[in-house]
């Protein structure tokens, strides 16, 4: 269970939102500048809210009243960035292995092998390439593999498909959904594409100007999707 | 003739090492952190580039001299006289060439995408590991360029060195000093030979830097890491 309640003030703009989310695929939907990325950054620990409380499966990550702020590096939250953020000076293999502590590289302590993840995402043949030698879709898969390798308890995706062409986007949408089902950890994805939202969401959080809106989209209603509260 | 050459190389190399460590710490801080008085501090760091070396030499003399705070401390505590040793020449060269290292390194650090560091953070890396495995390797071309310029500048340092290290043959007499005093004493042959040596050395250094930044650096930026052209795009 992900519990989020955050309040953060920017010059001329304020994010004030709270929601709970159990499992599946949560889509944060809304126009640019509605505070979606801020929410992701606060959950991951890359940004701190001014006040509020964030916890995942009973583990407290942030609480302004209790003075708790767990650093991003020990939250075990995977993050796929909008522009992939692959390390350009490392091969695909080294990128993917970056999050695995040396003591675990011998295969102990981790359930999944690197090769399995690379195979699932169909990028095992790219291991020795550098990110400058990859197409957009391949970069996206590598970024996903890298985030999943650390066996996160939650995966955050910031507009992961926005830089891809139509066909790639469609394929990856399907795979994201399958991946979520296979890993069975909550995925929280930011998008401003309504199509993506309708394809992927189990639950939807509609953001506008930093606030939660309770508007139910017709397509969502017909599929019986829930809004996160 | 060999002595001043070897001493110059030794002093320049030591100055580069000092500038490297001080430079990456200060440049990294200045590239990423905002604090009150940052502009003033930045100006202070760049100042050695525009001030006459004699001014810096004078300042260092006040600081490092027997009665200066640092010089006095070293003398009293360790019985070590800094002034008029080759260490003083290293400090003079390091101070004069520091702005070159600083500017290159700061631009290089500022050019590293913050998102990459954040990605490393979400992957569980500590700040030191992030710096050593992500920030430093990506900023390396710019830092290396700064180091090479630093080396060339340190090699040619004259004014400040003369004031704090003096002109002691075999001890503090670097190439530029040896040239000046050779001309003074009418040894034009000796002066000419040293002029040729330092000109060639400096030319080779700057030439290599230009060649490297045109070829290797471009490939580095394009391909990521040390790879050349991208094959697949």
Short mmCIF file of C-alpha atoms in Angstrom, two decimals, chain A residues 37-209:
data_model
loop_
_atom_site.label_atom_id
_atom_site.label_comp_id
_atom_site.label_asym_id
_atom_site.label_seq_id
_atom_site.Cartn_x
_atom_site.Cartn_y
_atom_site.Cartn_z
CA UNK A 37 6.59 14.92 -11.79
CA UNK A 38 6.79 16.60 -8.39
CA UNK A 39 4.65 13.83 -6.96
CA UNK A 40 6.98 11.18 -8.45
CA UNK A 41 10.08 12.98 -7.20
CA UNK A 42 8.67 13.24 -3.70
CA UNK A 43 7.75 9.53 -3.63
CA UNK A 44 11.23 8.57 -4.85
CA UNK A 45 12.95 10.89 -2.39
CA UNK A 46 14.68 13.05 -5.00
CA UNK A 47 12.64 16.01 -3.76
CA UNK A 48 11.21 16.66 -0.33
CA UNK A 49 7.70 17.99 0.23
CA UNK A 50 7.30 21.00 2.53
CA UNK A 51 4.93 19.02 4.70
CA UNK A 52 3.21 15.67 4.50
CA UNK A 53 3.71 11.97 4.85
CA UNK A 54 4.78 9.20 2.46
CA UNK A 55 4.85 5.49 3.22
CA UNK A 56 5.01 2.25 1.27
CA UNK A 57 3.86 -1.10 2.66
CA UNK A 58 4.02 0.27 6.18
CA UNK A 59 7.55 1.65 5.79
CA UNK A 60 7.65 5.36 6.53
CA UNK A 61 9.70 7.26 3.92
CA UNK A 62 8.83 10.78 4.80
CA UNK A 63 6.98 12.50 7.57
CA UNK A 64 7.31 16.17 8.31
CA UNK A 65 5.66 15.80 11.72
CA UNK A 66 8.01 13.03 12.82
CA UNK A 67 11.03 14.54 11.10
CA UNK A 68 11.63 11.45 8.94
CA UNK A 69 13.18 11.72 5.47
CA UNK A 70 14.68 8.46 4.21
CA UNK A 71 17.19 9.15 1.41
CA UNK A 72 16.30 8.03 -2.12
CA UNK A 73 19.07 5.47 -2.25
CA UNK A 74 17.56 3.22 0.43
CA UNK A 75 13.89 3.50 -0.52
CA UNK A 76 14.08 0.72 -3.12
CA UNK A 77 11.91 2.57 -5.53
CA UNK A 78 12.65 2.11 -9.21
CA UNK A 79 12.50 5.21 -11.36
CA UNK A 80 12.35 5.37 -15.15
CA UNK A 81 13.10 8.92 -16.20
CA UNK A 82 11.48 10.76 -19.06
CA UNK A 83 14.70 11.01 -21.07
CA UNK A 84 15.87 7.58 -19.82
CA UNK A 85 18.94 8.97 -17.97
CA UNK A 86 21.15 6.10 -19.13
CA UNK A 87 24.80 6.54 -18.20
CA UNK A 88 26.34 7.42 -21.57
CA UNK A 89 29.83 6.25 -20.64
CA UNK A 90 28.75 2.74 -19.69
CA UNK A 91 27.65 -0.24 -21.74
CA UNK A 92 24.09 -1.49 -21.53
CA UNK A 93 25.30 -4.27 -19.25
CA UNK A 94 27.04 -1.90 -16.86
CA UNK A 95 24.03 0.40 -16.87
CA UNK A 96 21.73 -2.45 -15.96
CA UNK A 97 24.08 -3.78 -13.27
CA UNK A 98 24.71 -0.36 -11.70
CA UNK A 99 22.15 -0.76 -8.96
CA UNK A 100 23.29 -4.20 -7.85
CA UNK A 101 25.69 -4.17 -4.92
CA UNK A 102 28.97 -5.98 -5.63
CA UNK A 103 28.31 -8.59 -2.97
CA UNK A 104 25.12 -9.63 -4.77
CA UNK A 105 26.62 -9.84 -8.26
CA UNK A 106 27.57 -13.48 -7.81
CA UNK A 107 23.89 -14.36 -7.86
CA UNK A 108 23.27 -14.55 -4.15
CA UNK A 109 20.57 -12.58 -2.47
CA UNK A 110 18.76 -11.55 -5.63
CA UNK A 111 15.91 -13.47 -7.11
CA UNK A 112 16.40 -12.38 -10.67
CA UNK A 113 19.43 -12.77 -12.89
CA UNK A 114 20.53 -9.89 -15.06
CA UNK A 115 20.25 -12.02 -18.14
CA UNK A 116 16.65 -12.96 -17.36
CA UNK A 117 15.67 -9.32 -17.12
CA UNK A 118 17.52 -8.49 -20.34
CA UNK A 119 15.81 -11.40 -22.09
CA UNK A 120 12.36 -10.47 -20.85
CA UNK A 121 12.86 -7.00 -22.24
CA UNK A 122 14.46 -8.38 -25.44
CA UNK A 123 17.67 -6.46 -25.06
CA UNK A 124 20.09 -9.28 -24.22
CA UNK A 125 21.78 -8.83 -27.62
CA UNK A 126 22.60 -5.18 -26.82
CA UNK A 127 24.72 -5.81 -23.73
CA UNK A 128 27.96 -4.36 -25.05
CA UNK A 129 26.49 -1.28 -26.73
CA UNK A 130 26.62 2.26 -25.42
CA UNK A 131 23.45 4.28 -25.06
CA UNK A 132 24.48 6.52 -27.98
CA UNK A 133 24.21 3.43 -30.15
CA UNK A 134 20.64 2.56 -29.15
CA UNK A 135 17.30 3.57 -30.63
CA UNK A 136 14.69 5.31 -28.47
CA UNK A 137 12.75 2.10 -27.84
CA UNK A 138 15.90 0.20 -26.90
CA UNK A 139 16.95 2.96 -24.50
CA UNK A 140 13.57 2.73 -22.86
CA UNK A 141 13.92 -1.01 -22.37
CA UNK A 142 17.39 -0.60 -20.92
CA UNK A 143 16.11 2.05 -18.50
CA UNK A 144 13.33 -0.32 -17.46
CA UNK A 145 15.74 -3.21 -17.00
CA UNK A 146 18.07 -1.04 -14.92
CA UNK A 147 15.25 0.08 -12.63
CA UNK A 148 13.88 -3.45 -12.23
CA UNK A 149 17.26 -5.06 -11.53
CA UNK A 150 17.34 -3.70 -8.00
CA UNK A 151 14.04 -5.48 -7.33
CA UNK A 152 12.18 -2.36 -6.29
CA UNK A 153 9.02 -2.40 -4.18
CA UNK A 154 7.48 0.19 -6.46
CA UNK A 155 8.25 1.42 -9.97
CA UNK A 156 7.83 5.04 -11.01
CA UNK A 157 7.68 5.98 -14.68
CA UNK A 158 7.84 9.59 -15.82
CA UNK A 159 6.28 9.84 -19.28
CA UNK A 160 8.22 6.78 -20.36
CA UNK A 161 6.75 6.59 -23.84
CA UNK A 162 6.61 10.24 -24.84
CA UNK A 163 9.82 10.19 -26.90
CA UNK A 164 8.89 7.11 -28.92
CA UNK A 165 7.31 6.75 -32.33
CA UNK A 166 3.80 5.40 -32.68
CA UNK A 167 4.61 1.71 -33.25
CA UNK A 168 7.23 1.53 -30.53
CA UNK A 169 4.87 3.23 -28.15
CA UNK A 170 2.11 0.74 -28.79
CA UNK A 171 4.38 -2.25 -28.33
CA UNK A 172 5.89 -0.90 -25.15
CA UNK A 173 2.48 -0.08 -23.72
CA UNK A 174 1.53 -3.72 -23.96
CA UNK A 175 4.81 -4.83 -22.49
CA UNK A 176 4.59 -2.40 -19.60
CA UNK A 177 1.24 -3.81 -18.68
CA UNK A 178 2.55 -7.39 -18.89
CA UNK A 179 5.63 -6.44 -16.93
CA UNK A 180 3.51 -5.00 -14.16
CA UNK A 181 1.48 -8.16 -13.96
CA UNK A 182 4.58 -10.37 -14.02
CA UNK A 183 6.47 -8.45 -11.33
CA UNK A 184 3.38 -7.78 -9.29
CA UNK A 185 4.65 -4.55 -7.80
CA UNK A 186 2.72 -1.29 -8.07
CA UNK A 187 3.63 0.86 -11.08
CA UNK A 188 2.99 4.60 -10.91
CA UNK A 189 3.19 6.29 -14.27
CA UNK A 190 2.96 9.93 -15.26
CA UNK A 191 1.52 10.77 -18.62
CA UNK A 192 -0.36 13.52 -20.38
CA UNK A 193 -1.56 11.19 -23.10
CA UNK A 194 -5.13 10.14 -22.66
CA UNK A 195 -4.70 7.09 -24.87
CA UNK A 196 -1.89 5.83 -22.69
CA UNK A 197 -3.93 6.39 -19.61
CA UNK A 198 -6.87 4.46 -21.01
CA UNK A 199 -4.64 1.60 -22.16
CA UNK A 200 -2.67 1.13 -18.99
CA UNK A 201 -4.47 2.40 -15.95
CA UNK A 202 -5.98 0.26 -13.26
CA UNK A 203 -6.47 3.41 -11.28
CA UNK A 204 -6.25 7.03 -12.27
CA UNK A 205 -5.26 10.14 -10.44
CA UNK A 206 -6.21 13.22 -12.37
CA UNK A 207 -4.09 16.24 -11.48
CA UNK A 208 -4.71 19.83 -12.36
CA UNK A 209 -2.73 22.76 -11.01
#
